[in-house]
Short mmCIF file of C-alpha atoms in Angstrom, two decimals:
data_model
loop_
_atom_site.label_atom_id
_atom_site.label_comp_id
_atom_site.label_asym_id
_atom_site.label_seq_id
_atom_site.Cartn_x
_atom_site.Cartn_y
_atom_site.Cartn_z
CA UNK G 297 0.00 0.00 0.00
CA UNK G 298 1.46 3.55 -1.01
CA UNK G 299 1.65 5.88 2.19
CA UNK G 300 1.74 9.88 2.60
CA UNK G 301 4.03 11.50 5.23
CA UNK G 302 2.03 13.93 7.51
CA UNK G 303 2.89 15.83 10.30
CA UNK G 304 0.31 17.83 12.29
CA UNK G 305 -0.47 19.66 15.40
CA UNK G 306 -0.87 17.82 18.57
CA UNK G 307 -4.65 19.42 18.65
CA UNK G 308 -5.26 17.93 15.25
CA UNK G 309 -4.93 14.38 16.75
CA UNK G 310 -8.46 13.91 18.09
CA UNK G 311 -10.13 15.34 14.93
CA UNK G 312 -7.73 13.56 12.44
CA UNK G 313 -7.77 10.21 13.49
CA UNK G 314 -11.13 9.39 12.25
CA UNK G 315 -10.69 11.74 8.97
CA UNK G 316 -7.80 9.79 8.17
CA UNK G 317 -8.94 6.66 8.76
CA UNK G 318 -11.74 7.52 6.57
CA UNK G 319 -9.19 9.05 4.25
CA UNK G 320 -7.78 5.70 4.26
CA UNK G 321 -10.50 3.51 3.55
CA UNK G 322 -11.64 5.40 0.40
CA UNK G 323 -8.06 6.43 -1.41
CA UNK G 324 -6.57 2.79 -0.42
CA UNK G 325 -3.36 4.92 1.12
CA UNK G 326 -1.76 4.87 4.54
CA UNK G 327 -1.17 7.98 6.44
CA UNK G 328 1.75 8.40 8.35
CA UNK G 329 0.77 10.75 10.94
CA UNK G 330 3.19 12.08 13.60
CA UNK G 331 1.62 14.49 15.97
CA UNK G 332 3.35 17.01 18.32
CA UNK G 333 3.35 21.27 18.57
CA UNK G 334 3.59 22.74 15.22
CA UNK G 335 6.45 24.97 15.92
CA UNK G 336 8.71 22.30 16.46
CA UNK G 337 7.68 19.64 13.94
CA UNK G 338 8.19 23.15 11.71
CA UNK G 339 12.17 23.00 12.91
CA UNK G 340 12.22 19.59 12.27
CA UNK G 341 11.53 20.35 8.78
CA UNK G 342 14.23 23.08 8.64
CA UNK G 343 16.22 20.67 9.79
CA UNK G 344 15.63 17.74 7.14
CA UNK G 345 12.46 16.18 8.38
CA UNK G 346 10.46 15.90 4.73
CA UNK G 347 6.71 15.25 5.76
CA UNK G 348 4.51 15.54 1.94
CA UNK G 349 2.02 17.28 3.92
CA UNK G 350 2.45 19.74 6.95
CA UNK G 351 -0.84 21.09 9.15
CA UNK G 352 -0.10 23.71 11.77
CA UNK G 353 -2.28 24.84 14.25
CA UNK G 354 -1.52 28.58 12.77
CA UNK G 355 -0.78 30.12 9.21
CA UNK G 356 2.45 31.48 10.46
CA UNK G 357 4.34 28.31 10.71
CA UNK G 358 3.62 26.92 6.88
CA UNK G 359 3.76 30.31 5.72
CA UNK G 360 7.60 30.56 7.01
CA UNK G 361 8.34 26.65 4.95
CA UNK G 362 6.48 28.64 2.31
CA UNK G 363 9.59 31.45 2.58
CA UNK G 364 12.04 29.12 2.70
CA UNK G 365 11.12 27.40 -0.67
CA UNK G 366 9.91 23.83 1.40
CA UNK G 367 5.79 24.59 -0.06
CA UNK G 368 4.67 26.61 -2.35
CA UNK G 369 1.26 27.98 -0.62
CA UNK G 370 -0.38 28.08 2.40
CA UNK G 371 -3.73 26.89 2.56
CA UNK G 372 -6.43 27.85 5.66
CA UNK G 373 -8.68 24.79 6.40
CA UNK G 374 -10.17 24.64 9.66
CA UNK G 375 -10.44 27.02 12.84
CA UNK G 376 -10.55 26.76 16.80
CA UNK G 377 -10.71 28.78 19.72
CA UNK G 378 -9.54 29.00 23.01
CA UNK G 379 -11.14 28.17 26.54
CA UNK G 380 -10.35 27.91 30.31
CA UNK G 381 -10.29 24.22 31.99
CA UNK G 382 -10.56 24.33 35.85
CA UNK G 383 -10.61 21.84 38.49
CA UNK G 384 -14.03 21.03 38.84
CA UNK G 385 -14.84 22.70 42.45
CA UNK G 386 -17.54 25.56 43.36
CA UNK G 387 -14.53 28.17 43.41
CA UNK G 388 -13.62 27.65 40.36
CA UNK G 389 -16.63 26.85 37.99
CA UNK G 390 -18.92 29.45 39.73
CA UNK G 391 -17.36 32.98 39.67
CA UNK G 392 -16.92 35.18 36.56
CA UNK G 393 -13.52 33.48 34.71
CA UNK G 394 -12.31 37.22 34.50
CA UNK G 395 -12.58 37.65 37.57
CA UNK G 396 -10.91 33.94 38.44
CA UNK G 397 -8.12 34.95 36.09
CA UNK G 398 -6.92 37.87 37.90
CA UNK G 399 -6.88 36.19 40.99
CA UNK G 400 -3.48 35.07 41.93
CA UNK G 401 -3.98 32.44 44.10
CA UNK G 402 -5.51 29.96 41.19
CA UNK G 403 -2.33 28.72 39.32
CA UNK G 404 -2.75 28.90 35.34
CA UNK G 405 -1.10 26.47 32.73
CA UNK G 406 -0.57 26.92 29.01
CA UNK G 407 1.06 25.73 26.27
CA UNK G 408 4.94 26.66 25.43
CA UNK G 409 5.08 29.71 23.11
CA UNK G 410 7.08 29.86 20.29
CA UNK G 411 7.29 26.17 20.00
CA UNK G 412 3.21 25.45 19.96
CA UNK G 413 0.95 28.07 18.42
CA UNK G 414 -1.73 27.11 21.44
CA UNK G 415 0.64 28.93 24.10
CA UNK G 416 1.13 31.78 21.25
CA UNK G 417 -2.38 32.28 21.66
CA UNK G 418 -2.72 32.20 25.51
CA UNK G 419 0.03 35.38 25.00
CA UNK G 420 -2.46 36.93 22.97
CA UNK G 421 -5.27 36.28 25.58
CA UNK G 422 -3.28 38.30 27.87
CA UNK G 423 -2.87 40.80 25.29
CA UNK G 424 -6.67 41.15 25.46
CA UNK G 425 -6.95 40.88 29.37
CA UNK G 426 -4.72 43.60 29.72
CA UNK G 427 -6.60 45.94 27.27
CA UNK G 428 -9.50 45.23 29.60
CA UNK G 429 -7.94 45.48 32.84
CA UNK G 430 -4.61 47.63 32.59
CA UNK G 431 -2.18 45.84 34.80
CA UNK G 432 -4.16 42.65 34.96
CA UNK G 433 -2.28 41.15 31.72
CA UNK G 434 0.77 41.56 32.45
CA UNK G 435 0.27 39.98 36.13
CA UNK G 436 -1.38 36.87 34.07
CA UNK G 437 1.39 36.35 32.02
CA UNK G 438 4.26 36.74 34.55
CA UNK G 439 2.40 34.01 36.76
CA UNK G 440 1.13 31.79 33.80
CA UNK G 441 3.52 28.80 33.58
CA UNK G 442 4.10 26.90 30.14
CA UNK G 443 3.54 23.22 31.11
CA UNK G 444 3.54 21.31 28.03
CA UNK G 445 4.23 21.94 24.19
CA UNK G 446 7.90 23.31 24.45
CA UNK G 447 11.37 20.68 23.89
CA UNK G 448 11.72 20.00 27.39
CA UNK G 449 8.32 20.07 28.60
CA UNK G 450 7.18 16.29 30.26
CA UNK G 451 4.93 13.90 28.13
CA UNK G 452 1.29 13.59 28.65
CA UNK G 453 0.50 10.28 29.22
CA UNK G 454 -0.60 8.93 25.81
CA UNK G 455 -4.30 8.00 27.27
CA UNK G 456 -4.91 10.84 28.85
CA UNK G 457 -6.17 14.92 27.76
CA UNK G 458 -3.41 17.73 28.59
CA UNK G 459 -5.49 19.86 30.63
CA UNK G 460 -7.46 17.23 32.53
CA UNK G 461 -4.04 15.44 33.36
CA UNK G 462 -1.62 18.63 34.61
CA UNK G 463 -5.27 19.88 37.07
CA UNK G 464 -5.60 15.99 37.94
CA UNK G 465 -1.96 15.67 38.57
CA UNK G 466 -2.04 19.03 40.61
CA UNK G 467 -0.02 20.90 38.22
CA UNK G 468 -2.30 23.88 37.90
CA UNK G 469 -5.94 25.08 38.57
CA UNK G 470 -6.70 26.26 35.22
CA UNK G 471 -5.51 25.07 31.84
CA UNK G 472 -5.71 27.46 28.90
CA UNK G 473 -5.96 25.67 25.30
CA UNK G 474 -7.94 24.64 22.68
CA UNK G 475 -12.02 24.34 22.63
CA UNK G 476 -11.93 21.80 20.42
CA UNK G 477 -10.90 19.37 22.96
CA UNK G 478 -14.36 20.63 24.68
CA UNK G 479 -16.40 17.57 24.50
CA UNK G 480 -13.78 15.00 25.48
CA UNK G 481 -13.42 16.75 28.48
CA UNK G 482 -16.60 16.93 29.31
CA UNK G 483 -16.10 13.18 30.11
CA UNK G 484 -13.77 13.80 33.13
CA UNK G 485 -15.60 14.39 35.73
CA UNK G 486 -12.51 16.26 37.97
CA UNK G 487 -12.79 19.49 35.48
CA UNK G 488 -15.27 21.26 33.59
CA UNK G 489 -14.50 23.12 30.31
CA UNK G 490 -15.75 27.39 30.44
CA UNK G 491 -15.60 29.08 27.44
CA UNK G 492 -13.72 32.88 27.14
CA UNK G 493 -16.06 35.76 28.07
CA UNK G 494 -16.41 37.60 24.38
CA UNK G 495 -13.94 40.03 25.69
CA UNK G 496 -11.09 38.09 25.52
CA UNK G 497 -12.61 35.16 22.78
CA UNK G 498 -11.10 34.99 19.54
CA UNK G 499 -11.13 32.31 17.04
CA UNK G 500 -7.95 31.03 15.61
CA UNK G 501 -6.73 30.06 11.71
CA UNK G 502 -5.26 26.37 11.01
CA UNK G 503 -3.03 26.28 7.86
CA UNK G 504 -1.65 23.14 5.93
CA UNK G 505 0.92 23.35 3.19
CA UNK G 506 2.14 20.27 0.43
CA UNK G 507 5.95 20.03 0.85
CA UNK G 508 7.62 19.88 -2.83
CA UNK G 509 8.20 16.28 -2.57
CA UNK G 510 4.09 15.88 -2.18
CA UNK G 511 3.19 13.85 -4.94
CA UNK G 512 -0.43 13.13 -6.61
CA UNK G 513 -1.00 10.86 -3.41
CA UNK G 514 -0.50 13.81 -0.65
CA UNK G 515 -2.41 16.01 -3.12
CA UNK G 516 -5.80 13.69 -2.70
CA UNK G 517 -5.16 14.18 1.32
CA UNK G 518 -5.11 17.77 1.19
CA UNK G 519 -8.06 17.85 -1.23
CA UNK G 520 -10.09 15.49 1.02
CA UNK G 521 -9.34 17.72 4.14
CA UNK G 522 -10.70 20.64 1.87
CA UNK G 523 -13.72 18.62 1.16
CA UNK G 524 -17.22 18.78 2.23
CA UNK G 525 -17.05 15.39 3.88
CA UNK G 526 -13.41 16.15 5.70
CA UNK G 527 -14.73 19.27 6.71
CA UNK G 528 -17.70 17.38 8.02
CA UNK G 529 -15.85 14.97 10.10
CA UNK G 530 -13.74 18.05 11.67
CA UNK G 531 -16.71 20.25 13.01
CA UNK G 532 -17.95 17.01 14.39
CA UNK G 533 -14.85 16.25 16.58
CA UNK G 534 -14.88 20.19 17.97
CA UNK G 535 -13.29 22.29 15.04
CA UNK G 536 -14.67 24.89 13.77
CA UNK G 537 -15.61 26.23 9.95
CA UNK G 538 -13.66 28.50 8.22
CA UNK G 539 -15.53 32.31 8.02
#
């Protein structure tokens, strides 16, 4: 059986996996998936790692293989947004999550910046927060620790949800990442998922690129992730539709 080479973000696993097994099952080819933050499967393609297709949870990571003459174009396919995961007691899932936020005795976790687009985007939630509440931003960000996502950050457990593990595990009271994980997390009963209050809710652009050594075979994967029935199968597993 012929196979295609993808990488893609870690928060592309859940919806994936049953798009490419679907993939798979109609096209006759084997995906190769390997999973992990986009910035740094990006530097593993700077630094000789030749994936046919590449799908980053951001347009700025493709867009920068795109510069380096690795992909031609840059092509938006899917979107996502960010929420707050807290432990799942009274103080946490009752009051206002702006409020909660600027309260310093909750610990917050995110993502690793630079190296995984998610804790890029927890930067810009603090962007927001302190456009809000001057001074209340900055405080956020200083006290925010990066917890997974970044080179030496320790592995999730390979059953078990980021945010739900590192609030199980004691690691922090409130997990900023991605909504898409939203429903799968509504099946551990030791957190509960809150969605961003609009001021600080913004939705976020995934990009994919074809690598020059894509051939017709990568080509049908991208197409089928364009398609109506890919795009189907990714708003049903939490992503949302490009606008």
């Amino acid at each position: 059986m012929n196979s295609i080479t993808l990488f893609a973000a870690g928060s592309l696993r859940l919806a994936f996996t049953p798009l490419l097994a679907v993939f798979e099952q109609e096209s006759g080819y084997r995906v190769e998936a390997t999973f992990g933050p986009a910035g740094m499967l990006r530097e593993r393609i700077e630094r000789g790692g030749r994936p046919q297709v590449f799908a980053s949870a951001n347009l700025e990571h493709p867009q920068r293989l795109v510069a380096l003459g690795f992909a031609q174009a840059v092509q938006p396919f899917t979107r996502n947004r960010l929420c707050a995961t807290v432990r799942n007691i009274p103080e946490l899932t009752q009051p206002d999550l702006l409020t909660l936020l600027c309260d310093p005795q909750w610990r917050v976790g995110t993502s690793t910046p630079v190296a995984d687009p998610s804790g890029d985007y927890a930067q810009q939630l603090f962007e927001r927060l302190e456009q809000c509440l001057p001074g209340q931003g900055s405080a956020l960000r200083s006290r925010a620790v990066a917890l997974v996502g970044g080179p030496d950050s320790k592995a999730i457990p390979a059953d078990r949800l980021a945010a739900e593990y590192l609030i199980a595990e004691g690691q922090a009271d409130i997990f900023l990442g991605y909504a898409s994980y939203a429903d799968a997390l509504a099946n551990c009963p030791q957190v509960k998922v809150r969605m961003l209050p609009a001021a600080l809710d913004f939705k976020v652009t995934y990009g994919l690129c074809l690598l020059d050594e894509g051939g017709a075979a990568a080509q049908q994967l991208v197409a089928f992730i364009q398609s109506v029935q890919g795009q189907s199968i990714l708003h049903r597993m939490g992503m949302l539709a490009l606008d």
